[in-house]
mmCIF file of C-alpha atoms in Angstrom:
data_model
loop_
_atom_site.group_PDB
_atom_site.id
_atom_site.type_symbol
_atom_site.label_atom_id
_atom_site.label_comp_id
_atom_site.label_asym_id
_atom_site.label_seq_id
_atom_site.Cartn_x
_atom_site.Cartn_y
_atom_site.Cartn_z
ATOM 1 C CA MET A 24 0.000 0.000 0.000
ATOM 2 C CA ILE A 25 1.139 3.535 -0.762
ATOM 3 C CA GLU A 26 -0.204 6.969 0.170
ATOM 4 C CA LYS A 27 0.225 9.930 -2.175
ATOM 5 C CA TYR A 28 -0.775 13.576 -2.206
ATOM 6 C CA ILE A 29 -1.601 15.238 -5.540
ATOM 7 C CA VAL A 30 -1.806 19.036 -5.790
ATOM 8 C CA LEU A 31 -4.076 20.487 -8.497
ATOM 9 C CA GLU A 32 -2.110 23.468 -9.817
ATOM 10 C CA ASP A 33 -3.242 26.141 -12.318
ATOM 11 C CA ILE A 34 -6.907 25.090 -12.262
ATOM 12 C CA ASP A 35 -10.054 25.789 -10.275
ATOM 13 C CA PRO A 36 -10.787 22.708 -8.096
ATOM 14 C CA VAL A 37 -14.517 23.372 -8.512
ATOM 15 C CA VAL A 38 -14.190 22.745 -12.264
ATOM 16 C CA PHE A 39 -12.156 19.608 -11.586
ATOM 17 C CA TYR A 40 -14.549 18.120 -9.007
ATOM 18 C CA GLY A 41 -17.721 19.186 -10.822
ATOM 19 C CA VAL A 42 -20.928 20.639 -9.405
ATOM 20 C CA GLY A 43 -21.765 18.771 -6.229
ATOM 21 C CA ASN A 44 -18.479 16.802 -6.617
ATOM 22 C CA VAL A 45 -20.084 14.788 -9.427
ATOM 23 C CA TYR A 46 -16.778 14.327 -11.290
ATOM 24 C CA LEU A 47 -14.941 13.371 -8.111
ATOM 25 C CA GLN A 48 -17.572 10.710 -7.381
ATOM 26 C CA MET A 49 -17.202 9.450 -10.938
ATOM 27 C CA VAL A 50 -13.431 9.165 -10.570
ATOM 28 C CA ARG A 51 -13.913 7.242 -7.318
ATOM 29 C CA SER A 52 -16.226 4.792 -9.091
ATOM 30 C CA LEU A 53 -13.653 4.304 -11.876
ATOM 31 C CA PHE A 54 -10.939 3.516 -9.281
ATOM 32 C CA PRO A 55 -12.854 1.359 -6.746
ATOM 33 C CA LYS A 56 -9.682 -0.187 -5.312
ATOM 34 C CA LEU A 57 -8.358 3.177 -4.125
ATOM 35 C CA ARG A 58 -9.308 5.335 -1.160
ATOM 36 C CA ILE A 59 -9.588 8.913 -2.449
ATOM 37 C CA VAL A 60 -10.008 11.981 -0.257
ATOM 38 C CA ALA A 61 -10.097 15.529 -1.654
ATOM 39 C CA ARG A 62 -9.726 18.791 0.260
ATOM 40 C CA GLY A 63 -9.354 22.046 -1.597
ATOM 41 C CA ASN A 64 -6.800 21.574 -4.343
ATOM 42 C CA VAL A 65 -5.158 18.537 -2.674
ATOM 43 C CA ILE A 66 -6.143 14.924 -3.365
ATOM 44 C CA LYS A 67 -4.967 12.146 -1.053
ATOM 45 C CA VAL A 68 -4.987 8.641 -2.509
ATOM 46 C CA LEU A 69 -4.267 5.327 -0.760
ATOM 47 C CA GLY A 70 -3.857 2.009 -2.570
ATOM 48 C CA ASP A 71 -1.461 -0.399 -4.211
ATOM 49 C CA ASP A 72 1.487 0.977 -6.173
ATOM 50 C CA GLU A 73 0.340 0.134 -9.699
ATOM 51 C CA GLU A 74 -3.229 1.410 -9.345
ATOM 52 C CA THR A 75 -2.083 4.543 -7.504
ATOM 53 C CA GLU A 76 0.393 5.320 -10.284
ATOM 54 C CA ARG A 77 -2.318 4.877 -12.951
ATOM 55 C CA PHE A 78 -4.641 7.141 -10.943
ATOM 56 C CA GLU A 79 -1.964 9.826 -10.644
ATOM 57 C CA LYS A 80 -1.380 9.811 -14.423
ATOM 58 C CA CYS A 81 -5.128 10.102 -15.099
ATOM 59 C CA ILE A 82 -5.499 12.992 -12.664
ATOM 60 C CA GLU A 83 -2.629 14.833 -14.380
ATOM 61 C CA LYS A 84 -4.254 14.272 -17.793
ATOM 62 C CA MET A 85 -7.537 15.629 -16.425
ATOM 63 C CA ARG A 86 -5.715 18.664 -15.030
ATOM 64 C CA GLN A 87 -3.998 19.302 -18.373
ATOM 65 C CA HIS A 88 -7.341 18.925 -20.162
ATOM 66 C CA ILE A 89 -8.872 21.651 -17.973
ATOM 67 C CA VAL A 90 -5.855 23.936 -18.423
ATOM 68 C CA LYS A 91 -6.182 23.583 -22.200
ATOM 69 C CA TYR A 92 -9.956 23.555 -22.650
ATOM 70 C CA ASN A 93 -11.182 25.430 -19.533
ATOM 71 C CA SER A 94 -13.705 22.647 -18.938
ATOM 72 C CA ILE A 95 -14.145 18.903 -18.598
ATOM 73 C CA HIS A 96 -17.132 16.565 -19.021
ATOM 74 C CA GLU A 97 -18.044 13.047 -17.978
ATOM 75 C CA GLU A 98 -17.236 11.597 -21.408
ATOM 76 C CA ASP A 99 -13.808 13.285 -21.262
ATOM 77 C CA ILE A 100 -13.067 11.618 -17.920
ATOM 78 C CA ILE A 101 -14.025 8.201 -19.289
ATOM 79 C CA ASP A 102 -11.846 8.730 -22.386
ATOM 80 C CA ILE A 103 -8.896 9.819 -20.231
ATOM 81 C CA VAL A 104 -9.201 6.860 -17.842
ATOM 82 C CA LYS A 105 -9.456 4.488 -20.819
ATOM 83 C CA ASP A 106 -6.436 6.199 -22.434
ATOM 84 C CA ARG A 107 -8.367 7.444 -25.464
ATOM 85 C CA PRO A 108 -8.304 10.874 -27.156
ATOM 86 C CA THR A 109 -11.176 13.120 -26.067
ATOM 87 C CA LYS A 110 -13.570 14.724 -28.539
ATOM 88 C CA ALA A 111 -11.937 18.100 -27.948
ATOM 89 C CA ASP A 112 -8.556 16.644 -28.932
ATOM 90 C CA ALA A 113 -9.962 15.826 -32.376
ATOM 91 C CA VAL A 114 -10.811 19.479 -33.155
ATOM 92 C CA LYS A 115 -8.061 21.065 -35.268
ATOM 93 C CA GLY A 116 -6.853 24.652 -35.585
ATOM 94 C CA VAL A 117 -8.021 25.817 -32.149
ATOM 95 C CA LEU A 118 -5.925 28.503 -30.426
ATOM 96 C CA VAL A 119 -7.545 28.337 -26.998
ATOM 97 C CA TYR A 120 -10.943 27.562 -25.506
ATOM 98 C CA SER A 121 -13.240 30.053 -23.820
ATOM 99 C CA ILE A 122 -14.178 29.529 -20.180
ATOM 100 C CA SER A 123 -17.423 27.962 -21.464
ATOM 101 C CA GLY A 124 -15.456 25.481 -23.579
ATOM 102 C CA ARG A 125 -16.076 27.204 -26.927
ATOM 103 C CA PRO A 126 -13.177 26.756 -29.395
ATOM 104 C CA ILE A 127 -11.514 30.018 -30.447
ATOM 105 C CA LYS A 128 -9.860 29.881 -33.856
ATOM 106 C CA GLY A 129 -9.623 31.743 -37.141
ATOM 107 C CA ARG A 130 -13.045 32.060 -38.754
ATOM 108 C CA SER A 131 -12.046 33.654 -42.057
ATOM 109 C CA ALA A 132 -9.125 33.594 -44.482
ATOM 110 C CA ASN A 133 -7.684 36.866 -43.154
ATOM 111 C CA GLN A 134 -8.090 35.809 -39.530
ATOM 112 C CA GLN A 135 -6.142 32.648 -40.355
ATOM 113 C CA ARG A 136 -3.577 34.829 -42.087
ATOM 114 C CA LEU A 137 -3.147 36.801 -38.845
ATOM 115 C CA ILE A 138 -2.467 33.518 -37.031
ATOM 116 C CA ASP A 139 0.040 32.451 -39.709
ATOM 117 C CA GLU A 140 1.818 35.828 -39.683
ATOM 118 C CA PHE A 141 2.094 35.691 -35.887
ATOM 119 C CA GLU A 142 3.793 32.301 -36.118
ATOM 120 C CA GLN A 143 6.178 33.449 -38.856
ATOM 121 C CA SER A 144 6.980 37.023 -37.770
ATOM 122 C CA ASP A 145 8.041 38.719 -34.542
ATOM 123 C CA MET A 146 5.907 41.782 -35.268
ATOM 124 C CA VAL A 147 2.498 41.885 -36.962
ATOM 125 C CA PHE A 148 0.301 44.814 -37.983
ATOM 126 C CA ALA A 149 -3.414 43.970 -38.289
ATOM 127 C CA GLU A 150 -5.546 46.767 -39.745
ATOM 128 C CA GLY A 151 -9.223 46.667 -40.607
ATOM 129 C CA PRO A 152 -12.776 47.663 -39.705
ATOM 130 C CA ALA A 153 -14.555 47.088 -36.406
ATOM 131 C CA GLY A 154 -15.790 43.586 -35.674
ATOM 132 C CA THR A 155 -13.187 41.674 -37.683
ATOM 133 C CA GLY A 156 -11.726 40.006 -34.582
ATOM 134 C CA LYS A 157 -8.345 41.770 -34.620
ATOM 135 C CA THR A 158 -8.124 42.337 -30.871
ATOM 136 C CA TYR A 159 -9.901 39.167 -29.764
ATOM 137 C CA LEU A 160 -7.808 36.886 -31.970
ATOM 138 C CA SER A 161 -4.592 38.668 -30.963
ATOM 139 C CA ILE A 162 -5.354 38.119 -27.286
ATOM 140 C CA ALA A 163 -6.176 34.459 -28.013
ATOM 141 C CA LEU A 164 -2.726 34.088 -29.611
ATOM 142 C CA ALA A 165 -1.148 35.665 -26.524
ATOM 143 C CA VAL A 166 -3.079 33.399 -24.129
ATOM 144 C CA ARG A 167 -2.023 30.352 -26.147
ATOM 145 C CA ALA A 168 1.632 31.432 -25.929
ATOM 146 C CA LEU A 169 1.262 31.750 -22.160
ATOM 147 C CA LYS A 170 -0.353 28.307 -21.859
ATOM 148 C CA GLU A 171 2.342 26.729 -24.043
ATOM 149 C CA LYS A 172 5.036 28.584 -22.065
ATOM 150 C CA THR A 173 6.563 30.157 -25.175
ATOM 151 C CA ALA A 174 6.001 33.510 -23.425
ATOM 152 C CA LYS A 175 6.303 34.399 -19.749
ATOM 153 C CA LYS A 176 3.858 37.303 -19.796
ATOM 154 C CA ILE A 177 1.242 39.185 -21.769
ATOM 155 C CA ILE A 178 1.360 42.970 -22.039
ATOM 156 C CA LEU A 179 -1.703 44.742 -23.423
ATOM 157 C CA SER A 180 -1.843 48.448 -24.148
ATOM 158 C CA ARG A 181 -4.087 51.104 -25.657
ATOM 159 C CA PRO A 182 -3.756 54.861 -26.161
ATOM 160 C CA ALA A 183 -6.095 56.720 -23.798
ATOM 161 C CA VAL A 184 -7.655 58.957 -26.452
ATOM 162 C CA GLU A 185 -11.074 60.491 -25.890
ATOM 163 C CA ALA A 186 -13.840 59.706 -28.382
ATOM 164 C CA GLY A 187 -16.296 62.480 -27.531
ATOM 165 C CA GLU A 188 -15.662 62.507 -23.766
ATOM 166 C CA LYS A 189 -12.928 64.311 -21.883
ATOM 167 C CA LEU A 190 -10.791 62.143 -19.610
ATOM 168 C CA GLY A 191 -10.627 64.805 -16.911
ATOM 169 C CA PHE A 192 -14.394 64.887 -16.482
ATOM 170 C CA LEU A 193 -14.657 61.162 -15.699
ATOM 171 C CA PRO A 194 -15.153 60.427 -11.975
ATOM 172 C CA GLY A 195 -12.567 58.799 -9.685
ATOM 173 C CA ASP A 196 -8.795 58.623 -9.466
ATOM 174 C CA MET A 197 -6.408 58.047 -12.388
ATOM 175 C CA LYS A 198 -7.024 54.273 -12.432
ATOM 176 C CA ASP A 199 -10.780 54.851 -12.540
ATOM 177 C CA LYS A 200 -10.342 57.311 -15.406
ATOM 178 C CA ILE A 201 -8.097 54.968 -17.416
ATOM 179 C CA ASP A 202 -9.877 51.623 -16.900
ATOM 180 C CA PRO A 203 -12.791 52.393 -19.285
ATOM 181 C CA TYR A 204 -10.286 52.668 -22.146
ATOM 182 C CA LEU A 205 -8.831 49.264 -21.267
ATOM 183 C CA GLN A 206 -12.129 47.452 -20.629
ATOM 184 C CA PRO A 207 -12.293 45.758 -24.094
ATOM 185 C CA LEU A 208 -8.983 44.069 -23.275
ATOM 186 C CA TYR A 209 -10.315 42.848 -19.921
ATOM 187 C CA ASP A 210 -13.472 41.583 -21.669
ATOM 188 C CA ALA A 211 -11.492 39.381 -24.061
ATOM 189 C CA LEU A 212 -9.284 37.994 -21.277
ATOM 190 C CA GLU A 213 -12.301 37.241 -19.082
ATOM 191 C CA ASP A 214 -13.737 35.158 -21.920
ATOM 192 C CA MET A 215 -10.597 32.981 -22.080
ATOM 193 C CA ILE A 216 -9.258 32.717 -18.517
ATOM 194 C CA PRO A 217 -11.285 31.780 -15.410
ATOM 195 C CA PRO A 218 -11.864 34.842 -13.151
ATOM 196 C CA GLN A 219 -9.832 33.695 -10.141
ATOM 197 C CA LYS A 220 -6.886 32.621 -12.270
ATOM 198 C CA LEU A 221 -7.016 35.848 -14.315
ATOM 199 C CA GLN A 222 -6.949 37.997 -11.185
ATOM 200 C CA ASP A 223 -4.022 35.974 -9.846
ATOM 201 C CA MET A 224 -2.116 36.497 -13.123
ATOM 202 C CA ILE A 225 -2.797 40.232 -13.000
ATOM 203 C CA ASP A 226 -1.701 40.427 -9.352
ATOM 204 C CA LYS A 227 1.532 38.584 -10.220
ATOM 205 C CA ARG A 228 2.001 40.812 -13.304
ATOM 206 C CA ILE A 229 2.007 37.810 -15.613
ATOM 207 C CA ILE A 230 -0.703 39.735 -17.445
ATOM 208 C CA GLN A 231 -0.221 43.501 -17.576
ATOM 209 C CA ILE A 232 -2.777 45.947 -18.951
ATOM 210 C CA ALA A 233 -1.764 49.590 -19.148
ATOM 211 C CA PRO A 234 -2.223 52.769 -21.210
ATOM 212 C CA LEU A 235 0.367 53.428 -23.890
ATOM 213 C CA ALA A 236 1.948 56.272 -21.891
ATOM 214 C CA PHE A 237 3.024 53.728 -19.246
ATOM 215 C CA MET A 238 5.239 51.898 -21.793
ATOM 216 C CA ARG A 239 7.860 54.641 -21.996
ATOM 217 C CA GLY A 240 11.290 53.613 -20.712
ATOM 218 C CA ARG A 241 10.498 49.895 -20.558
ATOM 219 C CA THR A 242 12.137 46.991 -22.405
ATOM 220 C CA LEU A 243 9.569 44.256 -23.034
ATOM 221 C CA SER A 244 11.165 40.782 -23.136
ATOM 222 C CA ASP A 245 9.839 37.186 -23.032
ATOM 223 C CA ALA A 246 6.344 38.436 -23.783
ATOM 224 C CA VAL A 247 3.522 38.787 -26.250
ATOM 225 C CA VAL A 248 2.817 42.523 -26.468
ATOM 226 C CA ILE A 249 -0.369 43.870 -28.044
ATOM 227 C CA LEU A 250 -1.059 47.497 -28.916
ATOM 228 C CA ASP A 251 -4.778 47.919 -29.583
ATOM 229 C CA GLU A 252 -6.506 50.910 -31.239
ATOM 230 C CA ALA A 253 -3.148 51.939 -32.701
ATOM 231 C CA GLN A 254 -4.850 54.316 -35.162
ATOM 232 C CA ASN A 255 -5.129 56.692 -32.194
ATOM 233 C CA THR A 256 -1.384 56.874 -31.593
ATOM 234 C CA THR A 257 0.732 59.747 -32.818
ATOM 235 C CA PRO A 258 3.843 58.944 -34.895
ATOM 236 C CA ALA A 259 6.009 59.659 -31.833
ATOM 237 C CA GLN A 260 3.929 57.364 -29.608
ATOM 238 C CA ILE A 261 3.956 54.352 -31.915
ATOM 239 C CA ARG A 262 7.674 54.815 -32.538
ATOM 240 C CA MET A 263 8.229 54.758 -28.785
ATOM 241 C CA PHE A 264 6.104 51.623 -28.453
ATOM 242 C CA LEU A 265 7.721 49.660 -31.290
ATOM 243 C CA THR A 266 11.208 50.326 -29.906
ATOM 244 C CA ARG A 267 10.244 48.745 -26.537
ATOM 245 C CA MET A 268 10.663 45.316 -28.137
ATOM 246 C CA GLY A 269 13.093 43.041 -26.293
ATOM 247 C CA TRP A 270 14.410 39.483 -26.620
ATOM 248 C CA ASN A 271 11.985 36.607 -27.236
ATOM 249 C CA THR A 272 9.102 39.026 -27.724
ATOM 250 C CA LYS A 273 6.309 39.117 -30.266
ATOM 251 C CA MET A 274 4.257 42.239 -30.946
ATOM 252 C CA ILE A 275 0.818 42.626 -32.501
ATOM 253 C CA ILE A 276 -0.372 46.106 -33.448
ATOM 254 C CA THR A 277 -4.072 46.433 -34.296
ATOM 255 C CA GLY A 278 -6.154 49.344 -35.486
ATOM 256 C CA ASP A 279 -8.848 50.707 -37.771
ATOM 257 C CA LEU A 280 -7.797 53.649 -39.924
ATOM 258 C CA THR A 281 -11.450 54.600 -40.484
ATOM 259 C CA GLN A 282 -11.938 55.321 -36.757
ATOM 260 C CA ILE A 283 -9.236 57.856 -35.891
ATOM 261 C CA ASP A 284 -10.058 59.983 -32.825
ATOM 262 C CA LEU A 285 -6.950 62.186 -32.950
ATOM 263 C CA PRO A 286 -7.315 65.970 -33.283
ATOM 264 C CA ARG A 287 -8.065 67.125 -36.825
ATOM 265 C CA GLY A 288 -4.870 67.451 -38.835
ATOM 266 C CA GLN A 289 -2.884 65.041 -36.612
ATOM 267 C CA ARG A 290 -1.541 62.100 -38.619
ATOM 268 C CA SER A 291 -2.132 58.602 -37.255
ATOM 269 C CA GLY A 292 0.988 56.805 -36.061
ATOM 270 C CA LEU A 293 -0.433 53.520 -37.370
ATOM 271 C CA SER A 294 -0.771 54.919 -40.884
ATOM 272 C CA GLU A 295 2.813 56.206 -40.843
ATOM 273 C CA ALA A 296 4.225 52.972 -39.381
ATOM 274 C CA ILE A 297 2.554 50.794 -42.041
ATOM 275 C CA GLU A 298 3.936 53.096 -44.745
ATOM 276 C CA LEU A 299 7.492 53.170 -43.340
ATOM 277 C CA LEU A 300 7.853 49.519 -42.303
ATOM 278 C CA HIS A 301 5.973 47.639 -45.032
ATOM 279 C CA ASP A 302 9.107 46.142 -46.627
ATOM 280 C CA ILE A 303 11.106 45.291 -43.479
ATOM 281 C CA GLU A 304 11.901 41.604 -43.066
ATOM 282 C CA GLY A 305 10.405 40.033 -39.933
ATOM 283 C CA ILE A 306 7.322 42.265 -39.885
ATOM 284 C CA GLY A 307 4.003 40.875 -41.101
ATOM 285 C CA PHE A 308 0.986 42.838 -42.321
ATOM 286 C CA VAL A 309 -2.642 41.727 -42.435
ATOM 287 C CA THR A 310 -5.515 43.801 -43.785
ATOM 288 C CA MET A 311 -8.944 42.735 -42.543
ATOM 289 C CA GLU A 312 -11.980 43.381 -44.733
ATOM 290 C CA LYS A 313 -15.734 43.668 -44.295
ATOM 291 C CA LYS A 314 -16.125 39.962 -45.112
ATOM 292 C CA ASP A 315 -14.093 39.174 -41.959
ATOM 293 C CA ILE A 316 -16.612 40.846 -39.616
ATOM 294 C CA VAL A 317 -17.738 38.266 -37.067
ATOM 295 C CA ARG A 318 -20.030 40.436 -34.932
ATOM 296 C CA HIS A 319 -23.769 40.880 -35.482
ATOM 297 C CA ARG A 320 -24.702 41.054 -39.190
ATOM 298 C CA LEU A 321 -25.823 44.660 -38.670
ATOM 299 C CA VAL A 322 -22.182 45.636 -38.059
ATOM 300 C CA THR A 323 -21.360 44.874 -41.713
ATOM 301 C CA ARG A 324 -24.309 46.981 -42.859
ATOM 302 C CA ILE A 325 -23.285 49.848 -40.585
ATOM 303 C CA VAL A 326 -19.688 49.744 -41.910
ATOM 304 C CA ASN A 327 -21.018 49.778 -45.493
ATOM 305 C CA ALA A 328 -23.287 52.750 -44.770
ATOM 306 C CA TYR A 329 -20.473 54.814 -43.273
ATOM 307 C CA GLU A 330 -18.144 53.929 -46.160
ATOM 308 C CA ARG A 331 -20.737 55.183 -48.648
ATOM 309 C CA ALA A 332 -21.138 58.382 -46.627
ATOM 310 C CA ASP A 333 -17.352 58.910 -46.481
ATOM 311 C CA LYS A 334 -17.067 58.468 -50.252
ATOM 312 C CA SER A 335 -19.943 60.897 -50.800
ATOM 313 C CA VAL A 336 -18.288 63.536 -48.609
ATOM 314 C CA GLY A 337 -14.962 62.975 -50.379
ATOM 315 C CA THR A 338 -16.575 63.427 -53.800
ATOM 316 C CA SER A 339 -18.369 66.607 -52.703
ATOM 317 C CA GLU A 340 -15.163 68.108 -51.303
ATOM 318 C CA GLU A 341 -13.314 67.242 -54.522
ATOM 319 C CA LYS A 342 -15.976 68.941 -56.653
ATOM 320 C CA HIS A 343 -15.883 72.004 -54.401
ATOM 321 C CA GLN A 344 -12.091 72.165 -54.687
ATOM 322 C CA ASN A 345 -12.234 71.903 -58.497
ATOM 323 C CA THR A 346 -14.812 74.684 -58.651
ATOM 324 C CA THR A 347 -12.637 76.878 -56.405
ATOM 325 C CA ASP A 348 -9.557 76.208 -58.561
ATOM 326 C CA LYS A 349 -11.403 77.262 -61.723
ATOM 327 C CA GLN A 350 -12.464 80.512 -60.135
#
């Protein structure tokens, strides 16, 4: 007889044991020769050497399954105990799974191109209209790198540029004023990482979310670094950001050049960077299109309507300029 203690690391024990300990009871029924006691994230098992060793291997496979897929089901437990691939293992091309177990992967040709460019290049620019999954997919790539331990941390940043509201008039201290600008980044992370684990990663600075101004003076190494809403950076700001890149770091810069909130006459740093860096080896570029929009179908119609309006305004201004020139 042997007694062993198994610690469940990196997962929520509630997910592992199931509601009302249903999964724990199932595991006990599949290993009737063992005495299994669970408290918190520690499992104590007592039994003969061979069966205890098999149990320990199955528990580790279950733990890894939850780390990868953020969930586990009764059929998964049976497959693991019987040393068979689970149904989730058969799904190809998945980056990570949401906390509800939904597979997150490229859903269009250009989204898949973003994934491919990330794997091939150390820096990727992804430009395109709202709803094309630029930010969400970029964060999924970063979370996958963290899970696979190819990166030690994730750093997410956005320029704190007002879109109709003045930062100074928002209530609260500086953190309260800044957080609304960063909320879309939190939203994506909360969809992919369980709440308790996410908070722990933020507390330990494994995941860092900060306004662009906080990047100055830093060297970002062993990380996946994402700059979101880069169309709202100035040329000086994006230059500062791009030169923060350190060893073993990948950067993704996302933005929509049709939604620039900078003061009139101020050139977008994203536009300038794409123009200056387009032929540099090691930098990838992906242009998302309306067909890549994965939000509600109305988003595509809204984008189309605004594009038609922009073209109409551009044509009117051109005609006015020609008339002025003739005079």
